[in-house]
């Protein structure tokens, strides 16, 4: 398989993920109005913003569940090829789309485990059927991953038999089983009961410590402050301000962000 | 009660069971394959395919199966291009006509049942599959198909039972299955009650076995919905 690589050496060599000037409209509503972001190896970037600011759409545009109308994306140096159709971008190759998605782990707000499969089957599904790797190897790796996220004893249970926190940990393990280059988290704790949030955040924290490159759309201020090395605040489809957690939470940022975090202190 | 007669009747009717089963299995098999094609067209974006499928389903669900069978058996021979085609040696066989019309009809119903199953598949589960790089046939085979089939199974088992009973219509195009043989026995003996009771018993037993098999299949495929015993 031959993929056209970027002519831009900076984007090609340094960054796990580069996004340039992404725009996305739903009908007449402009949800993303030109977003650019770079994630280096090991970066943990928290994306904050009130609902409707476009943060989930941004994440979905990165792994191509939505296709941005304009803009460019590189994943681990590989440029995602687009062609223009009716004034908007359309992927040039569906094969490349599949291949890029396989390299990006996605964790959803409502877990999205496959209900008819056991947890172990959920984990090996991608490695066996998408990556076409030997089954026995995949099972061994999957069991190690379940051990790591602390639900090894649930490997033969079905998703409906697990608590929300366990389901989300299983979903994270399912993404990890694909050995992704970047992990995308779309409000991973928003659907959880408060007492279950901690167990998921602990798993994410240990991933961050292992050097996984992560983009996390979240409302967990403590996670943003303590675990991420960069915080991005989105407002009305644009990046309002961004910086290190220390800079961002010291108060010397935009008025909109101060007001936003003010709402959380209550 | 004339047990000897009933015993003889049963023996004669049971000899026709393989024909009934052949009609049933072949029409379910080909009807199922056709239903997959129809439902694929029915959910397609292309309006020509979609409307063709809608029309097909309307015609075959909306008209009596018996008339469809008569049209295939008596009607097709009127057309020269069929009569003189290589298909004619097959299409003039009553058995082939019966299987063909049963399959065409059940395909219409089954397509709608499968469509109901498809609609019940959660968009989120499909999205999760896309997010790991699945698409096209792999996505259908591994995720959409198995989930949709589980949703469709209860309605589909009703259709299967209907098909066992519908094979009786084949007797009217001179296929010697259970009902046809029963009618021949009645015309020879004039003992309507005993013969038809025996025939009805045979259909009941067949459907009982088929329903048991379907229930077993459903049970095995719905483990994920049953509550697990909660361990302390």
CSV table of C-alpha atoms in Angstrom, one decimal:
chain,number,residue,atom,x,y,z
A,1,UNK,CA,0.0,0.0,0.0
A,2,UNK,CA,1.5,3.3,-1.0
A,3,UNK,CA,0.4,6.5,0.7
A,4,UNK,CA,1.4,9.9,-0.3
A,5,UNK,CA,3.5,11.5,2.3
A,6,UNK,CA,3.5,15.1,3.3
A,7,UNK,CA,5.7,17.5,1.5
A,8,UNK,CA,6.1,19.3,4.8
A,9,UNK,CA,9.0,17.8,6.6
A,10,UNK,CA,8.2,19.5,9.9
A,11,UNK,CA,4.8,17.8,10.0
A,12,UNK,CA,6.1,14.6,8.8
A,13,UNK,CA,8.9,13.9,11.2
A,14,UNK,CA,8.1,15.5,14.6
A,15,UNK,CA,4.5,15.2,15.3
A,16,UNK,CA,2.3,12.2,16.0
A,17,UNK,CA,-0.6,14.3,14.9
A,18,UNK,CA,-0.9,17.6,13.0
A,19,UNK,CA,-4.1,19.3,12.2
A,20,UNK,CA,-4.2,22.4,10.1
A,21,UNK,CA,-7.1,24.8,9.7
A,22,UNK,CA,-9.9,22.3,10.1
A,23,UNK,CA,-13.4,23.7,9.2
A,24,UNK,CA,-16.7,21.9,9.5
A,25,UNK,CA,-20.2,22.9,8.8
A,26,UNK,CA,-23.5,21.1,9.6
A,27,UNK,CA,-25.9,22.7,7.3
A,28,UNK,CA,-25.5,26.4,7.8
A,29,UNK,CA,-24.1,25.9,11.3
A,30,UNK,CA,-20.3,26.3,11.3
A,31,UNK,CA,-19.2,24.0,14.1
A,32,UNK,CA,-15.4,24.3,13.5
A,33,UNK,CA,-14.1,27.6,12.1
A,34,UNK,CA,-10.4,26.9,11.6
A,35,UNK,CA,-8.7,24.7,14.2
A,36,UNK,CA,-5.0,23.8,14.1
A,37,UNK,CA,-3.2,21.6,16.6
A,38,UNK,CA,0.0,19.7,16.9
A,39,UNK,CA,0.6,16.7,19.2
A,40,UNK,CA,4.2,15.5,19.7
A,41,UNK,CA,5.0,12.0,20.9
A,42,UNK,CA,3.9,11.6,24.5
A,43,UNK,CA,1.7,14.8,24.6
A,44,UNK,CA,-1.4,14.6,26.7
A,45,UNK,CA,-3.7,17.4,25.5
A,46,UNK,CA,-6.9,18.2,27.3
A,47,UNK,CA,-9.5,19.9,25.2
A,48,UNK,CA,-11.9,21.9,27.3
A,49,UNK,CA,-15.0,24.0,26.3
A,50,UNK,CA,-18.6,24.3,27.0
A,51,UNK,CA,-21.1,22.1,25.1
A,52,UNK,CA,-21.5,23.2,21.5
A,53,UNK,CA,-18.0,24.6,21.3
A,54,UNK,CA,-17.1,21.9,18.8
A,55,UNK,CA,-14.7,19.8,20.8
A,56,UNK,CA,-16.3,16.5,20.1
A,57,UNK,CA,-16.7,17.3,16.4
A,58,UNK,CA,-13.0,18.2,16.3
A,59,UNK,CA,-12.1,14.8,17.7
A,60,UNK,CA,-14.5,13.0,15.3
A,61,UNK,CA,-12.9,14.9,12.4
A,62,UNK,CA,-9.5,13.7,13.4
A,63,UNK,CA,-10.4,10.0,13.1
A,64,UNK,CA,-12.6,10.7,10.1
A,65,UNK,CA,-15.9,9.7,11.7
A,66,UNK,CA,-16.8,13.2,10.4
A,67,UNK,CA,-15.0,14.6,7.4
A,68,UNK,CA,-13.9,18.2,7.8
A,69,UNK,CA,-14.9,20.4,4.9
A,70,UNK,CA,-11.5,22.0,4.8
A,71,UNK,CA,-8.1,21.6,6.4
A,72,UNK,CA,-5.4,19.0,6.5
A,73,UNK,CA,-4.5,16.2,8.9
A,74,UNK,CA,-1.3,14.2,9.3
A,75,UNK,CA,-1.2,11.1,11.5
A,76,UNK,CA,2.3,10.1,12.4
A,77,UNK,CA,3.6,12.0,9.4
A,78,UNK,CA,1.1,10.5,6.9
A,79,UNK,CA,-1.0,13.0,5.1
A,80,UNK,CA,-4.7,12.1,4.8
A,81,UNK,CA,-5.4,12.6,1.1
A,82,UNK,CA,-8.6,14.5,0.2
A,83,UNK,CA,-10.2,15.5,-3.0
A,84,UNK,CA,-12.6,18.5,-3.4
A,85,UNK,CA,-16.2,17.7,-4.2
A,86,UNK,CA,-19.0,20.2,-4.2
A,87,UNK,CA,-16.7,22.7,-2.4
A,88,UNK,CA,-15.8,20.4,0.4
A,89,UNK,CA,-13.2,17.7,1.2
A,90,UNK,CA,-13.9,14.0,0.6
A,91,UNK,CA,-11.4,11.3,1.4
A,92,UNK,CA,-9.5,10.3,-1.7
A,93,UNK,CA,-9.1,6.6,-0.6
A,94,UNK,CA,-11.5,4.7,1.7
A,95,UNK,CA,-8.6,2.3,2.2
A,96,UNK,CA,-6.5,5.1,3.7
A,97,UNK,CA,-9.4,6.1,5.9
A,98,UNK,CA,-9.6,2.6,7.4
A,99,UNK,CA,-5.9,2.5,7.8
A,100,UNK,CA,-5.8,5.8,9.6
A,101,UNK,CA,-8.7,4.9,11.9
A,102,UNK,CA,-6.9,1.7,12.8
A,103,UNK,CA,-3.9,3.9,14.0
A,104,UNK,CA,-6.1,6.2,16.1
A,105,UNK,CA,-7.7,4.8,19.2
A,106,UNK,CA,-11.1,6.3,19.9
A,107,UNK,CA,-12.8,6.1,23.3
A,108,UNK,CA,-16.5,7.1,23.3
A,109,UNK,CA,-18.6,8.8,25.9
A,110,UNK,CA,-21.0,5.9,26.0
A,111,UNK,CA,-18.4,3.2,25.6
A,112,UNK,CA,-19.9,1.7,22.4
A,113,UNK,CA,-18.8,-1.9,23.2
A,114,UNK,CA,-20.3,-4.5,20.9
A,115,UNK,CA,-23.1,-5.9,23.0
A,116,UNK,CA,-23.2,-9.4,21.4
A,117,UNK,CA,-19.5,-10.1,22.1
A,118,UNK,CA,-17.8,-10.9,25.4
A,119,UNK,CA,-15.2,-8.5,26.7
A,120,UNK,CA,-12.4,-10.6,25.4
A,121,UNK,CA,-14.1,-10.9,22.0
A,122,UNK,CA,-14.5,-7.1,21.9
A,123,UNK,CA,-10.7,-6.8,22.5
A,124,UNK,CA,-9.5,-9.3,19.9
A,125,UNK,CA,-12.1,-8.3,17.2
A,126,UNK,CA,-9.9,-5.5,15.7
A,127,UNK,CA,-6.5,-7.2,15.9
A,128,UNK,CA,-7.8,-10.5,14.4
A,129,UNK,CA,-10.1,-9.2,11.7
A,130,UNK,CA,-8.7,-5.8,10.8
A,131,UNK,CA,-5.0,-6.2,11.5
A,132,UNK,CA,-5.3,-9.9,10.6
A,133,UNK,CA,-2.9,-11.0,13.3
A,134,UNK,CA,-2.8,-14.6,14.7
A,135,UNK,CA,-5.6,-15.2,17.1
A,136,UNK,CA,-3.7,-16.8,19.9
A,137,UNK,CA,-1.3,-13.9,20.1
A,138,UNK,CA,-4.2,-11.4,20.2
A,139,UNK,CA,-5.8,-13.3,23.0
A,140,UNK,CA,-2.6,-13.3,25.1
A,141,UNK,CA,-2.2,-9.5,24.5
A,142,UNK,CA,-5.9,-8.8,25.2
A,143,UNK,CA,-5.7,-10.7,28.5
A,144,UNK,CA,-2.6,-8.7,29.5
A,145,UNK,CA,-4.5,-5.5,28.7
A,146,UNK,CA,-7.5,-6.5,30.7
A,147,UNK,CA,-5.2,-7.2,33.6
A,148,UNK,CA,-3.7,-3.8,33.2
A,149,UNK,CA,-7.1,-2.0,33.3
A,150,UNK,CA,-8.1,-4.2,36.2
A,151,UNK,CA,-11.0,-6.3,34.7
A,152,UNK,CA,-9.3,-9.6,33.8
A,153,UNK,CA,-11.9,-11.5,35.7
A,154,UNK,CA,-14.6,-10.1,33.4
A,155,UNK,CA,-13.1,-11.3,30.2
A,156,UNK,CA,-15.9,-13.8,29.5
A,157,UNK,CA,-18.7,-11.5,30.6
A,158,UNK,CA,-20.8,-9.5,28.2
A,159,UNK,CA,-20.8,-5.6,28.2
A,160,UNK,CA,-24.3,-5.4,29.7
A,161,UNK,CA,-23.1,-7.3,32.8
A,162,UNK,CA,-20.4,-4.7,33.6
A,163,UNK,CA,-20.7,-1.4,35.4
A,164,UNK,CA,-20.2,1.8,33.4
A,165,UNK,CA,-16.7,2.2,34.8
A,166,UNK,CA,-15.8,-1.3,33.9
A,167,UNK,CA,-17.3,-0.9,30.4
A,168,UNK,CA,-15.2,2.2,29.8
A,169,UNK,CA,-12.1,0.5,31.0
A,170,UNK,CA,-12.9,-2.4,28.6
A,171,UNK,CA,-13.4,0.1,25.8
A,172,UNK,CA,-10.0,1.7,26.5
A,173,UNK,CA,-8.4,-1.7,26.4
A,174,UNK,CA,-10.2,-2.5,23.1
A,175,UNK,CA,-8.6,0.7,21.6
A,176,UNK,CA,-5.2,-0.2,23.1
A,177,UNK,CA,-5.4,-3.7,21.5
A,178,UNK,CA,-5.1,-2.0,18.1
A,179,UNK,CA,-1.7,-0.5,19.3
A,180,UNK,CA,-2.8,3.0,18.3
A,181,UNK,CA,-0.3,5.8,17.7
A,182,UNK,CA,-2.6,8.4,19.3
A,183,UNK,CA,-5.6,7.9,21.6
A,184,UNK,CA,-8.6,10.1,21.3
A,185,UNK,CA,-11.0,10.3,24.3
A,186,UNK,CA,-14.4,11.9,23.7
A,187,UNK,CA,-15.7,12.8,27.2
A,188,UNK,CA,-14.8,9.4,28.5
A,189,UNK,CA,-16.2,9.9,32.0
A,190,UNK,CA,-19.3,12.0,31.2
A,191,UNK,CA,-21.7,9.1,31.2
A,192,UNK,CA,-20.4,7.6,34.4
A,193,UNK,CA,-21.8,7.8,37.9
A,194,UNK,CA,-19.5,10.0,40.0
A,195,UNK,CA,-18.1,7.2,42.1
A,196,UNK,CA,-17.0,5.3,38.9
A,197,UNK,CA,-15.1,8.3,37.3
A,198,UNK,CA,-12.0,7.7,39.4
A,199,UNK,CA,-11.3,4.2,38.1
A,200,UNK,CA,-11.4,5.4,34.5
A,201,UNK,CA,-9.2,8.4,35.2
A,202,UNK,CA,-6.6,6.2,36.9
A,203,UNK,CA,-6.3,4.1,33.8
A,204,UNK,CA,-5.9,7.2,31.6
A,205,UNK,CA,-3.4,8.6,34.0
A,206,UNK,CA,-1.3,5.5,33.8
A,207,UNK,CA,-1.5,5.5,30.0
A,208,UNK,CA,-0.2,9.1,30.1
A,209,UNK,CA,2.6,8.1,32.3
A,210,UNK,CA,3.6,5.4,29.9
A,211,UNK,CA,4.0,8.0,27.2
A,212,UNK,CA,0.9,7.5,25.1
A,213,UNK,CA,0.0,10.4,23.0
A,214,UNK,CA,-3.5,11.4,24.0
A,215,UNK,CA,-6.2,14.0,23.1
A,216,UNK,CA,-8.8,14.2,25.8
A,217,UNK,CA,-12.1,16.0,25.5
A,218,UNK,CA,-13.1,16.3,29.1
A,219,UNK,CA,-14.9,18.2,31.8
A,220,UNK,CA,-12.5,16.8,34.5
A,221,UNK,CA,-10.6,19.9,35.5
A,222,UNK,CA,-8.3,17.9,37.9
A,223,UNK,CA,-7.3,15.6,35.1
A,224,UNK,CA,-6.6,18.6,32.8
A,225,UNK,CA,-4.5,20.3,35.4
A,226,UNK,CA,-2.6,17.3,36.9
A,227,UNK,CA,-2.2,14.8,34.0
A,228,UNK,CA,-2.1,16.8,30.7
A,229,UNK,CA,0.9,18.8,29.6
A,230,UNK,CA,-1.2,21.0,27.5
A,231,UNK,CA,-4.7,22.5,27.8
A,232,UNK,CA,-6.7,23.8,24.9
A,233,UNK,CA,-9.8,25.8,25.4
A,234,UNK,CA,-12.3,25.8,22.6
A,235,UNK,CA,-15.1,28.4,22.1
A,236,UNK,CA,-17.5,28.7,19.2
A,237,UNK,CA,-15.5,26.5,16.9
A,238,UNK,CA,-12.2,28.1,17.5
A,239,UNK,CA,-9.3,27.6,19.9
A,240,UNK,CA,-9.8,30.5,22.3
A,241,UNK,CA,-6.5,29.9,24.2
A,242,UNK,CA,-4.1,27.2,25.0
A,243,UNK,CA,-1.0,26.6,27.0
A,244,UNK,CA,0.5,24.5,29.8
A,245,UNK,CA,-1.8,23.7,32.7
A,246,UNK,CA,0.2,26.0,34.9
A,247,UNK,CA,-0.3,28.9,32.5
A,248,UNK,CA,-3.9,28.1,31.9
A,249,UNK,CA,-5.0,27.7,35.5
A,250,UNK,CA,-2.9,30.6,36.9
A,251,UNK,CA,-5.7,32.9,35.7
A,252,UNK,CA,-3.7,34.9,33.1
A,253,UNK,CA,-5.7,33.7,30.2
A,254,UNK,CA,-8.7,34.8,28.3
A,255,UNK,CA,-11.8,36.2,30.1
A,256,UNK,CA,-13.9,33.4,28.5
A,257,UNK,CA,-11.7,30.7,30.0
A,258,UNK,CA,-11.7,32.3,33.4
A,259,UNK,CA,-15.4,32.4,33.3
A,260,UNK,CA,-15.5,28.8,32.1
A,261,UNK,CA,-13.4,27.4,34.9
A,262,UNK,CA,-15.2,29.7,37.4
A,263,UNK,CA,-18.4,27.7,36.6
A,264,UNK,CA,-16.6,24.6,37.8
A,265,UNK,CA,-15.4,26.0,41.1
A,266,UNK,CA,-19.1,26.9,41.8
B,1,UNK,CA,-61.6,-45.6,16.0
B,2,UNK,CA,-60.0,-47.5,13.1
B,3,UNK,CA,-56.5,-47.7,14.3
B,4,UNK,CA,-55.4,-49.8,11.4
B,5,UNK,CA,-56.6,-47.2,9.0
B,6,UNK,CA,-54.9,-44.4,10.9
B,7,UNK,CA,-51.7,-46.4,11.1
B,8,UNK,CA,-51.8,-47.0,7.3
B,9,UNK,CA,-52.6,-43.3,6.7
B,10,UNK,CA,-49.8,-42.1,8.8
B,11,UNK,CA,-47.4,-44.4,7.0
B,12,UNK,CA,-48.5,-43.1,3.7
B,13,UNK,CA,-48.3,-39.5,4.8
B,14,UNK,CA,-44.9,-39.9,6.5
B,15,UNK,CA,-43.6,-41.1,3.1
B,16,UNK,CA,-44.4,-37.6,1.8
B,17,UNK,CA,-42.6,-35.8,4.6
B,18,UNK,CA,-39.3,-35.7,2.7
B,19,UNK,CA,-41.0,-33.8,-0.1
B,20,UNK,CA,-42.5,-31.3,2.3
B,21,UNK,CA,-39.1,-30.8,4.0
B,22,UNK,CA,-37.4,-30.4,0.6
B,23,UNK,CA,-39.9,-27.7,-0.4
B,24,UNK,CA,-39.4,-26.1,3.0
B,25,UNK,CA,-35.6,-26.1,3.2
B,26,UNK,CA,-35.0,-25.1,-0.4
B,27,UNK,CA,-37.5,-22.3,-0.3
B,28,UNK,CA,-36.1,-21.0,3.0
B,29,UNK,CA,-32.6,-21.2,1.7
B,30,UNK,CA,-33.2,-19.5,-1.7
B,31,UNK,CA,-35.7,-17.1,-0.2
B,32,UNK,CA,-33.2,-16.2,2.5
B,33,UNK,CA,-30.5,-15.5,0.0
B,34,UNK,CA,-32.9,-13.4,-2.1
B,35,UNK,CA,-34.1,-11.6,1.0
B,36,UNK,CA,-30.5,-10.5,1.7
B,37,UNK,CA,-30.3,-9.1,-1.8
B,38,UNK,CA,-33.6,-7.4,-1.5
B,39,UNK,CA,-32.8,-5.9,1.9
B,40,UNK,CA,-29.5,-4.7,0.6
B,41,UNK,CA,-31.4,-2.9,-2.2
B,42,UNK,CA,-34.0,-1.7,0.2
B,43,UNK,CA,-31.5,0.2,2.4
B,44,UNK,CA,-29.4,1.4,-0.5
B,45,UNK,CA,-28.9,5.1,-1.2
B,46,UNK,CA,-29.7,4.6,-4.9
B,47,UNK,CA,-33.4,5.4,-5.4
B,48,UNK,CA,-33.8,3.0,-8.2
B,49,UNK,CA,-32.6,0.0,-6.2
B,50,UNK,CA,-34.6,1.2,-3.1
B,51,UNK,CA,-37.8,1.6,-5.0
B,52,UNK,CA,-37.4,-1.7,-6.8
B,53,UNK,CA,-37.1,-3.4,-3.5
B,54,UNK,CA,-40.1,-1.5,-2.1
B,55,UNK,CA,-42.1,-2.6,-5.1
B,56,UNK,CA,-40.9,-6.2,-4.8
B,57,UNK,CA,-41.9,-6.4,-1.2
B,58,UNK,CA,-45.3,-4.8,-1.9
B,59,UNK,CA,-46.1,-7.2,-4.7
B,60,UNK,CA,-45.1,-10.4,-2.9
B,61,UNK,CA,-46.5,-9.5,0.5
B,62,UNK,CA,-49.6,-8.0,-1.0
B,63,UNK,CA,-50.9,-10.7,-3.3
B,64,UNK,CA,-51.9,-14.3,-2.3
B,65,UNK,CA,-49.2,-16.9,-2.4
B,66,UNK,CA,-51.6,-19.3,-4.1
B,67,UNK,CA,-52.1,-16.9,-7.0
B,68,UNK,CA,-48.3,-16.3,-7.3
B,69,UNK,CA,-47.8,-20.1,-7.4
B,70,UNK,CA,-50.5,-20.5,-10.2
B,71,UNK,CA,-48.9,-17.6,-12.1
B,72,UNK,CA,-45.5,-19.3,-12.0
B,73,UNK,CA,-46.9,-22.8,-12.7
B,74,UNK,CA,-49.5,-22.1,-15.3
B,75,UNK,CA,-48.6,-18.6,-16.5
B,76,UNK,CA,-44.9,-18.8,-17.4
B,77,UNK,CA,-45.4,-21.3,-20.1
B,78,UNK,CA,-47.5,-18.7,-22.1
B,79,UNK,CA,-44.4,-16.7,-22.8
B,80,UNK,CA,-42.5,-18.0,-25.8
B,81,UNK,CA,-39.1,-16.7,-24.6
B,82,UNK,CA,-39.5,-18.8,-21.5
B,83,UNK,CA,-41.1,-21.8,-23.2
B,84,UNK,CA,-38.2,-22.1,-25.7
B,85,UNK,CA,-35.4,-21.1,-23.3
B,86,UNK,CA,-32.9,-23.4,-21.6
B,87,UNK,CA,-34.9,-22.8,-18.4
B,88,UNK,CA,-38.0,-24.5,-19.6
B,89,UNK,CA,-37.0,-28.1,-18.7
B,90,UNK,CA,-36.7,-26.8,-15.1
B,91,UNK,CA,-39.7,-24.5,-15.1
B,92,UNK,CA,-42.2,-27.0,-16.3
B,93,UNK,CA,-41.4,-29.2,-13.2
B,94,UNK,CA,-44.1,-28.6,-10.5
B,95,UNK,CA,-41.5,-29.0,-7.8
B,96,UNK,CA,-39.3,-26.3,-9.2
B,97,UNK,CA,-42.3,-24.0,-9.7
B,98,UNK,CA,-43.4,-24.5,-6.1
B,99,UNK,CA,-40.0,-23.8,-4.6
B,100,UNK,CA,-39.6,-20.8,-6.9
B,101,UNK,CA,-42.9,-19.2,-5.8
B,102,UNK,CA,-42.4,-20.1,-2.2
B,103,UNK,CA,-38.9,-18.6,-2.2
B,104,UNK,CA,-40.0,-15.4,-4.1
B,105,UNK,CA,-42.8,-14.9,-1.6
B,106,UNK,CA,-40.8,-15.5,1.6
B,107,UNK,CA,-38.0,-13.3,0.3
B,108,UNK,CA,-40.5,-10.3,0.5
B,109,UNK,CA,-41.4,-11.0,4.1
B,110,UNK,CA,-37.9,-11.9,5.2
B,111,UNK,CA,-36.5,-8.8,3.7
B,112,UNK,CA,-38.8,-6.7,5.8
B,113,UNK,CA,-37.9,-8.7,8.9
B,114,UNK,CA,-34.2,-8.3,8.2
B,115,UNK,CA,-34.7,-4.6,7.7
B,116,UNK,CA,-36.3,-4.4,11.1
B,117,UNK,CA,-33.3,-6.1,12.5
B,118,UNK,CA,-30.9,-3.7,10.7
B,119,UNK,CA,-32.8,-0.7,12.0
B,120,UNK,CA,-32.3,-2.0,15.6
B,121,UNK,CA,-28.5,-2.0,15.3
B,122,UNK,CA,-27.1,0.8,17.4
B,123,UNK,CA,-25.3,3.5,15.5
B,124,UNK,CA,-22.8,3.6,18.3
B,125,UNK,CA,-21.7,0.0,17.8
B,126,UNK,CA,-21.2,0.7,14.1
B,127,UNK,CA,-19.2,3.8,14.9
B,128,UNK,CA,-17.0,1.8,17.2
B,129,UNK,CA,-16.3,-0.7,14.4
B,130,UNK,CA,-15.5,2.1,12.0
B,131,UNK,CA,-13.2,3.7,14.5
B,132,UNK,CA,-10.9,0.7,14.5
B,133,UNK,CA,-10.8,0.6,10.7
B,134,UNK,CA,-13.7,-1.7,9.7
B,135,UNK,CA,-15.8,-0.9,6.7
B,136,UNK,CA,-17.7,-2.5,3.9
B,137,UNK,CA,-18.3,-6.2,3.9
B,138,UNK,CA,-16.1,-6.8,7.0
B,139,UNK,CA,-18.3,-4.4,9.0
B,140,UNK,CA,-21.5,-6.1,7.8
B,141,UNK,CA,-20.1,-9.6,8.4
B,142,UNK,CA,-18.6,-9.0,11.9
B,143,UNK,CA,-20.8,-6.4,13.5
B,144,UNK,CA,-24.0,-5.2,11.6
B,145,UNK,CA,-25.1,-8.7,10.4
B,146,UNK,CA,-24.8,-10.6,13.7
B,147,UNK,CA,-26.5,-7.9,15.7
B,148,UNK,CA,-29.3,-7.4,13.2
B,149,UNK,CA,-29.8,-11.2,12.9
B,150,UNK,CA,-30.3,-11.4,16.7
B,151,UNK,CA,-32.9,-8.7,16.6
B,152,UNK,CA,-34.6,-10.3,13.7
B,153,UNK,CA,-34.7,-13.8,15.0
B,154,UNK,CA,-38.0,-13.8,16.9
B,155,UNK,CA,-39.9,-12.4,13.9
B,156,UNK,CA,-38.0,-14.7,11.5
B,157,UNK,CA,-38.9,-17.8,13.4
B,158,UNK,CA,-42.6,-16.9,12.8
B,159,UNK,CA,-41.9,-16.6,9.1
B,160,UNK,CA,-40.2,-20.0,9.2
B,161,UNK,CA,-43.3,-21.6,10.7
B,162,UNK,CA,-45.5,-19.9,8.2
B,163,UNK,CA,-43.3,-21.4,5.4
B,164,UNK,CA,-43.8,-25.0,6.8
B,165,UNK,CA,-47.5,-24.5,6.4
B,166,UNK,CA,-47.3,-22.7,3.1
B,167,UNK,CA,-45.7,-25.8,1.5
B,168,UNK,CA,-49.2,-27.3,1.6
B,169,UNK,CA,-50.2,-25.0,-1.3
B,170,UNK,CA,-47.7,-26.9,-3.5
B,171,UNK,CA,-50.3,-29.7,-3.6
B,172,UNK,CA,-52.4,-27.5,-5.8
B,173,UNK,CA,-49.7,-27.5,-8.5
B,174,UNK,CA,-49.5,-31.3,-8.3
B,175,UNK,CA,-46.5,-31.7,-6.0
B,176,UNK,CA,-47.0,-34.8,-3.9
B,177,UNK,CA,-46.2,-33.4,-0.5
B,178,UNK,CA,-48.1,-34.2,2.7
B,179,UNK,CA,-51.3,-32.3,2.0
B,180,UNK,CA,-51.4,-33.5,-1.6
B,181,UNK,CA,-51.0,-37.1,-0.6
B,182,UNK,CA,-53.7,-36.6,2.1
B,183,UNK,CA,-56.1,-35.3,-0.5
B,184,UNK,CA,-55.4,-38.3,-2.8
B,185,UNK,CA,-56.1,-40.6,0.1
B,186,UNK,CA,-59.4,-38.8,0.8
B,187,UNK,CA,-60.5,-39.1,-2.8
B,188,UNK,CA,-59.8,-42.8,-2.5
B,189,UNK,CA,-61.4,-43.5,0.9
B,190,UNK,CA,-63.7,-40.5,1.6
B,191,UNK,CA,-62.5,-40.5,5.2
B,192,UNK,CA,-61.7,-36.8,5.4
B,193,UNK,CA,-61.5,-36.5,9.2
B,194,UNK,CA,-59.0,-39.2,9.9
B,195,UNK,CA,-56.7,-38.3,7.0
B,196,UNK,CA,-56.6,-34.6,7.6
B,197,UNK,CA,-56.2,-35.0,11.3
B,198,UNK,CA,-53.1,-37.2,10.6
B,199,UNK,CA,-51.8,-34.6,8.2
B,200,UNK,CA,-52.4,-31.8,10.7
B,201,UNK,CA,-50.5,-33.8,13.3
B,202,UNK,CA,-47.6,-34.2,11.0
B,203,UNK,CA,-47.4,-30.4,10.4
B,204,UNK,CA,-47.7,-29.8,14.2
B,205,UNK,CA,-44.8,-32.2,14.9
B,206,UNK,CA,-42.6,-30.6,12.2
B,207,UNK,CA,-43.3,-27.1,13.5
B,208,UNK,CA,-42.8,-28.2,17.1
B,209,UNK,CA,-39.3,-29.5,16.2
B,210,UNK,CA,-38.5,-26.4,14.1
B,211,UNK,CA,-39.6,-24.1,16.9
B,212,UNK,CA,-37.6,-26.0,19.4
B,213,UNK,CA,-34.5,-25.5,17.2
B,214,UNK,CA,-35.2,-21.8,16.7
B,215,UNK,CA,-35.7,-21.3,20.4
B,216,UNK,CA,-32.4,-23.1,21.1
B,217,UNK,CA,-30.7,-20.9,18.5
B,218,UNK,CA,-32.2,-17.8,20.0
B,219,UNK,CA,-31.2,-18.9,23.5
B,220,UNK,CA,-27.6,-19.4,22.4
B,221,UNK,CA,-27.5,-16.1,20.6
B,222,UNK,CA,-28.9,-14.0,23.4
B,223,UNK,CA,-26.5,-14.8,26.2
B,224,UNK,CA,-25.5,-11.2,26.3
B,225,UNK,CA,-29.1,-10.1,27.3
B,226,UNK,CA,-29.6,-12.6,30.1
B,227,UNK,CA,-28.8,-11.5,33.6
B,228,UNK,CA,-25.7,-13.1,35.1
B,229,UNK,CA,-26.0,-14.6,38.5
B,230,UNK,CA,-24.6,-11.9,40.8
B,231,UNK,CA,-21.7,-13.3,42.8
B,232,UNK,CA,-21.4,-11.9,46.3
